[in-house]
Backbone as a chain_set.jsonl record, in Angstrom:
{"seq": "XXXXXXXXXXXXXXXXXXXXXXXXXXXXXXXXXXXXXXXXXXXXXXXXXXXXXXXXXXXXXXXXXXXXXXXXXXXXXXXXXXXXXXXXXXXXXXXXXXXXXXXX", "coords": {"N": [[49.424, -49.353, 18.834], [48.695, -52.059, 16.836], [49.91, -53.384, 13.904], [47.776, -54.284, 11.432], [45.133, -54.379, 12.82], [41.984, -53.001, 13.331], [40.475, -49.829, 14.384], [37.787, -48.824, 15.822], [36.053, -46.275, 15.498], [33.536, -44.465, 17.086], [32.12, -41.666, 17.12], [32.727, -38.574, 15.886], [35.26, -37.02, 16.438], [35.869, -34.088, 18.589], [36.705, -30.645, 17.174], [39.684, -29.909, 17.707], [40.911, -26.754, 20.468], [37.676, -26.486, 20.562], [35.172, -26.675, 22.806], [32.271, -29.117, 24.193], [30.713, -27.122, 24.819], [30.736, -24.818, 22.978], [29.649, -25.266, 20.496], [28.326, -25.619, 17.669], [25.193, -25.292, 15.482], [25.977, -26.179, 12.051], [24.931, -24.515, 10.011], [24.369, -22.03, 11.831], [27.137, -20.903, 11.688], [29.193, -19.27, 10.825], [31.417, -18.262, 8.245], [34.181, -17.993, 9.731], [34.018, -19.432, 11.899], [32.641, -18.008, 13.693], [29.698, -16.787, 15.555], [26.864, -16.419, 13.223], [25.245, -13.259, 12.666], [22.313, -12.318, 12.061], [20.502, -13.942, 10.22], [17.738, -13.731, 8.623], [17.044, -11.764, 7.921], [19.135, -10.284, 6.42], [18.922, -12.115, 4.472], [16.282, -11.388, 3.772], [17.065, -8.732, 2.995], [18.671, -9.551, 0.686], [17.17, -10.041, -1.138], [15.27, -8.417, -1.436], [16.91, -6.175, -3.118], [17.351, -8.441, -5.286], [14.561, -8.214, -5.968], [14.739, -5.125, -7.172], [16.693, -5.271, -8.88], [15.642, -6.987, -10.562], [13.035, -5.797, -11.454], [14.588, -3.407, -12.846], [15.672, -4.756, -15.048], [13.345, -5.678, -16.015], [12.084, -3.515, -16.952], [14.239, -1.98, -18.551], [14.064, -4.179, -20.593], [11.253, -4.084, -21.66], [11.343, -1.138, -22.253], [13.866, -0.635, -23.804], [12.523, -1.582, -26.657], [10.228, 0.359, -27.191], [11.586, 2.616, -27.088], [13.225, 2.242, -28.738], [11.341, 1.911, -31.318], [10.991, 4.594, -31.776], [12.73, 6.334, -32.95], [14.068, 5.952, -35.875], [16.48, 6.151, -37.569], [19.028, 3.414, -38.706], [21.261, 3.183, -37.656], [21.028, 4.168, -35.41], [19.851, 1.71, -33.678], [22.318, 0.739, -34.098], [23.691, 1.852, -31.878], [21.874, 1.766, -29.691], [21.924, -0.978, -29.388], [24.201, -1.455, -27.957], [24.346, -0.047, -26.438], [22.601, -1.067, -24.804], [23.936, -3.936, -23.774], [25.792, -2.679, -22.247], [24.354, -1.685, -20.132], [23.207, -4.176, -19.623], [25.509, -5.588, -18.132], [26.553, -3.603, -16.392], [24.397, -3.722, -14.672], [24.429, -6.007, -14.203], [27.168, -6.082, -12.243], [26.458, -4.232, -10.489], [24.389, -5.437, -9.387], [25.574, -7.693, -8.19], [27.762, -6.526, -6.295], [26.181, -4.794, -4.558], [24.941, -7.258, -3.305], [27.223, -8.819, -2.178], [27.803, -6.53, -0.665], [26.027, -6.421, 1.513], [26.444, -9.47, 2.708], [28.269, -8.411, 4.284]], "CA": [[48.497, -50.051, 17.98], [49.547, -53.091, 16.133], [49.625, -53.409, 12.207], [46.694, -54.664, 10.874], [44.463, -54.441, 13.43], [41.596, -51.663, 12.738], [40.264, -49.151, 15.752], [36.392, -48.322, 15.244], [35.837, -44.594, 15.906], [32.187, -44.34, 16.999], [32.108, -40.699, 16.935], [33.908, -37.761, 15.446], [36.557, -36.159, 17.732], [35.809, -32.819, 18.853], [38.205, -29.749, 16.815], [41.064, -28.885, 18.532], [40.401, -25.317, 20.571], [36.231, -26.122, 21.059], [35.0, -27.691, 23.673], [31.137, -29.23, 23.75], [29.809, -25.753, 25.067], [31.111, -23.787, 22.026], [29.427, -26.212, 19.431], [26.863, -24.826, 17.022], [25.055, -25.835, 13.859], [26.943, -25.707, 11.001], [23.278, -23.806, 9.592], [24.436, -20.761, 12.641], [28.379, -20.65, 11.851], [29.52, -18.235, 9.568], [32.972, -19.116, 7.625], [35.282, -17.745, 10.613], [33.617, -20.0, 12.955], [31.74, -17.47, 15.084], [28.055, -16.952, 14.991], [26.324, -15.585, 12.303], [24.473, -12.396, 13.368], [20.888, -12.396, 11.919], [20.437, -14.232, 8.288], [16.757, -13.996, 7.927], [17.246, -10.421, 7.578], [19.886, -10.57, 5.536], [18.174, -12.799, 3.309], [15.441, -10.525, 3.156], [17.754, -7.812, 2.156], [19.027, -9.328, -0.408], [15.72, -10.457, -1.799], [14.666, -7.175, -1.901], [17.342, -6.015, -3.892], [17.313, -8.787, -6.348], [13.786, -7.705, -7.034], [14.31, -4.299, -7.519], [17.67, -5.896, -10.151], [14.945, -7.544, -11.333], [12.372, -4.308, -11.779], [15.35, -2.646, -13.645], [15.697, -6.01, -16.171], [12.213, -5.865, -16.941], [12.212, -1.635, -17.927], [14.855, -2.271, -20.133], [13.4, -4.967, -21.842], [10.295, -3.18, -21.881], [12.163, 0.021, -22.573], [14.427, -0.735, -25.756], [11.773, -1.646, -28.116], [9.347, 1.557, -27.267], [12.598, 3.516, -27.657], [13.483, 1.985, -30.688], [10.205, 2.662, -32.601], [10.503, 5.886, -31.628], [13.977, 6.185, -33.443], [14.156, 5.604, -37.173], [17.877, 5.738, -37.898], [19.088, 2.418, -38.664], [22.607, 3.775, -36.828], [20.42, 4.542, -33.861], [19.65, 1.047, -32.932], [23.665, -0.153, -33.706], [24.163, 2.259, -30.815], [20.991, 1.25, -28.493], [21.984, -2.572, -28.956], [25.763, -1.531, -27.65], [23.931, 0.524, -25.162], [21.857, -2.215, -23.94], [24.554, -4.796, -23.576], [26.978, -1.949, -21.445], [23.309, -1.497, -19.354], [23.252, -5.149, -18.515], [26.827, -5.477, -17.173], [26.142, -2.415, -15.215], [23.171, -4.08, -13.879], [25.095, -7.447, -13.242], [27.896, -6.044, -11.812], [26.2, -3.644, -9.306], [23.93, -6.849, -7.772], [27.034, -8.337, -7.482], [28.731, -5.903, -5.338], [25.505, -4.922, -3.576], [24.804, -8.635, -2.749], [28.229, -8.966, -1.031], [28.001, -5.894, 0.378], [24.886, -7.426, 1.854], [26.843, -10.005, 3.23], [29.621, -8.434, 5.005]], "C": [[49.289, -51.006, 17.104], [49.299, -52.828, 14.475], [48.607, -54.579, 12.215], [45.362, -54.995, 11.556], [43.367, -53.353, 13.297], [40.842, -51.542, 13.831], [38.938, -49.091, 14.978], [36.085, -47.368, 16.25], [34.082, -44.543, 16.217], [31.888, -43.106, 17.106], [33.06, -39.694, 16.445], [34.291, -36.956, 16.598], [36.089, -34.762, 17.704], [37.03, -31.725, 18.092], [39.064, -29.569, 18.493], [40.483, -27.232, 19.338], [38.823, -25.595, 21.043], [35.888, -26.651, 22.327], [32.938, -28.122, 23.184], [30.01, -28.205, 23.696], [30.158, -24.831, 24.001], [30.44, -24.74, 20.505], [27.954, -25.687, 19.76], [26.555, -25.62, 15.823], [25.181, -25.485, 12.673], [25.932, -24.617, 9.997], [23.851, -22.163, 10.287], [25.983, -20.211, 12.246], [28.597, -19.964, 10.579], [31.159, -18.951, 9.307], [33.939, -19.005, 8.462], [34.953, -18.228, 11.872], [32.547, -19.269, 14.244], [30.413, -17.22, 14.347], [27.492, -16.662, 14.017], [24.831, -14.76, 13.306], [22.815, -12.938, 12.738], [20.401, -12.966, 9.954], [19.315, -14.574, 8.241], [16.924, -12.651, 7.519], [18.227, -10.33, 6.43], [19.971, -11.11, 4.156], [17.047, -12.044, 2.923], [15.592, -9.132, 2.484], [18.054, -7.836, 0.985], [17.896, -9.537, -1.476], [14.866, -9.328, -2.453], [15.802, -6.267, -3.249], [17.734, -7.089, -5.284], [15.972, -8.619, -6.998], [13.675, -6.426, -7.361], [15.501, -4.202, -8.993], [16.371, -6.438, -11.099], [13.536, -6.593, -12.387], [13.113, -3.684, -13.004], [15.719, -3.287, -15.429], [14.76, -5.625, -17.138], [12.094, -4.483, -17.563], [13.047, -1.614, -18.691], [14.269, -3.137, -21.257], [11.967, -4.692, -22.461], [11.05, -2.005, -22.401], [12.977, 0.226, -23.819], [13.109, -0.846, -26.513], [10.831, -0.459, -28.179], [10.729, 2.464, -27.669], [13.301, 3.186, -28.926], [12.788, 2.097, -31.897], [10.207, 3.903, -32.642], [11.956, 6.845, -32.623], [14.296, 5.654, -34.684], [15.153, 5.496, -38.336], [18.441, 4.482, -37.903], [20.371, 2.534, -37.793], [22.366, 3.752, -35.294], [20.636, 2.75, -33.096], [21.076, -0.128, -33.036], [23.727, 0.012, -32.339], [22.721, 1.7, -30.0], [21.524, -0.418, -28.383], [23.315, -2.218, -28.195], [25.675, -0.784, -26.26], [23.451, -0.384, -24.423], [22.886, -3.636, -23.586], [25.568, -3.922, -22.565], [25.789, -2.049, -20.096], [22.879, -3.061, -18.723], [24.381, -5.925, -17.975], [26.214, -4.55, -16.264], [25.237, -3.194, -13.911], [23.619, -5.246, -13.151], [26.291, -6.973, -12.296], [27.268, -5.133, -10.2], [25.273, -4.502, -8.417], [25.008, -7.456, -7.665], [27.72, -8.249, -5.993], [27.562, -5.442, -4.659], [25.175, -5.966, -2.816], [25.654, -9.21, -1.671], [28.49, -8.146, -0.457], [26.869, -5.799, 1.683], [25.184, -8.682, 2.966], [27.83, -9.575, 4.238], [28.83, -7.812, 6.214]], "O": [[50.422, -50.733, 16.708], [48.459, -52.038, 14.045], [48.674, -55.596, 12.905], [44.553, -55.754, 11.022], [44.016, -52.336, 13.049], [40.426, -52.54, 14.42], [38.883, -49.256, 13.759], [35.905, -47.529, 17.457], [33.422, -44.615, 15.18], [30.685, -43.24, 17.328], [34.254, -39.959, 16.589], [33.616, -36.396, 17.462], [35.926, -34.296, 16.576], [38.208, -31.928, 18.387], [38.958, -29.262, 19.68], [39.638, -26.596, 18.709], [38.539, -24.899, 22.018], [36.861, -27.199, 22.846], [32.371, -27.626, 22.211], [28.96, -28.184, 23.055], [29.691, -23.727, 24.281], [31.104, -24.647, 19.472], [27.14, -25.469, 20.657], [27.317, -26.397, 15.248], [24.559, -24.535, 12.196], [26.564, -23.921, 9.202], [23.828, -21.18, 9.545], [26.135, -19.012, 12.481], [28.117, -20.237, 9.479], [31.79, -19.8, 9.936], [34.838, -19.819, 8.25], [35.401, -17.7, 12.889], [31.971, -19.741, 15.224], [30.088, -17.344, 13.166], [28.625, -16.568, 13.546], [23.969, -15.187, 14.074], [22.337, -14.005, 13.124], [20.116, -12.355, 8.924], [19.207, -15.737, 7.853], [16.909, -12.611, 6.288], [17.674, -10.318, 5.33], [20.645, -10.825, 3.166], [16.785, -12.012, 1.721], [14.796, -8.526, 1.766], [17.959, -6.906, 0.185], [17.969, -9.085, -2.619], [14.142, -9.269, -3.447], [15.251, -5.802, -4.247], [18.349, -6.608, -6.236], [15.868, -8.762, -8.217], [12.597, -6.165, -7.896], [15.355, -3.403, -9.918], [16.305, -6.201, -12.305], [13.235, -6.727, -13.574], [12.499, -3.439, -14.042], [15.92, -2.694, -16.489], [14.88, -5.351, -18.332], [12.006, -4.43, -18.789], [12.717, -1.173, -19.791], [14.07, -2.868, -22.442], [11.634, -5.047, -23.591], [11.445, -2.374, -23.507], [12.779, 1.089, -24.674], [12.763, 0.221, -27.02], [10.548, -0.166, -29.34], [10.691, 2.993, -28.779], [13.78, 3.862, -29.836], [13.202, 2.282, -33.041], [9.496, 4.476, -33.468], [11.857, 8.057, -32.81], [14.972, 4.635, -34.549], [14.998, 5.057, -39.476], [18.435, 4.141, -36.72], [20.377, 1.584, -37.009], [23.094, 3.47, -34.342], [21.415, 2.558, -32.163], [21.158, -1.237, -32.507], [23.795, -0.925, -31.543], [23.109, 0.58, -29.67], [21.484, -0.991, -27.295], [23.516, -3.238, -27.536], [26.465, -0.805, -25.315], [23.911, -0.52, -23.289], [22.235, -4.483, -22.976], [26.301, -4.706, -21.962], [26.247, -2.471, -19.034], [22.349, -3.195, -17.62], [24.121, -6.951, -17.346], [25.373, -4.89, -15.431], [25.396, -3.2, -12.69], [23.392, -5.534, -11.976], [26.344, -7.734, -11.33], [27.637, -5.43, -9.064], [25.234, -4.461, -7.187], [25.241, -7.748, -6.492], [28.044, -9.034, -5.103], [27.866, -5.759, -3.509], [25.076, -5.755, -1.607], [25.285, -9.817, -0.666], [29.333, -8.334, 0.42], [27.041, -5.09, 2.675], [24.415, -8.909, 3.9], [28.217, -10.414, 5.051], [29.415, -7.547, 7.264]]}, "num_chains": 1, "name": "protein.A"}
């Protein structure tokens, strides 16, 4: 090729390793290139467990203030607010790790 002359690529080159019979849509390929098994399912898994994360949200937040009228120590509700902030870590951290264990 000479200097300053410019090539016009009308398509992108095939990877290295595929050929046209191993070519999928980037929608089916999971990150290590091979298929992805079944991701409506998968998606409906996790769906289901972010609403039952979500179930658990709302009973706490429902849940502190009936348990806090019921509780008339002003001490009580240092410890329920210190409780309720350990109770939504807990809660974030276990959709977390259910979510990607969801994925694998």
């Amino acid at each position: 090729m000479s200097v300053g002359r410019r090539v016009v690529v009308s398509r992108r080159p095939a990877a290295l390793g595929h050929g046209p019979a191993s070519v999928r849509p980037a929608s089916v390929r999971s990150f290590d290139g091979s298929a992805a098994t079944d991701v409506p399912a998968i998606v409906g898994l996790q769906l289901r467990q972010g609403l039952r994360t979500v179930a658990a949200v709302g009973g706490l937040l429902v849940g502190a203030p009936v348990l806090a009228a019921w509780v008339p120590d002003p001490w009580a509700w240092v410890a329920l607010s210190v409780a309720m902030q350990a109770a939504w870590v807990a809660l974030a951290v276990r959709q977390l790790r259910r979510a990607e264990r969801l994925e694998r």
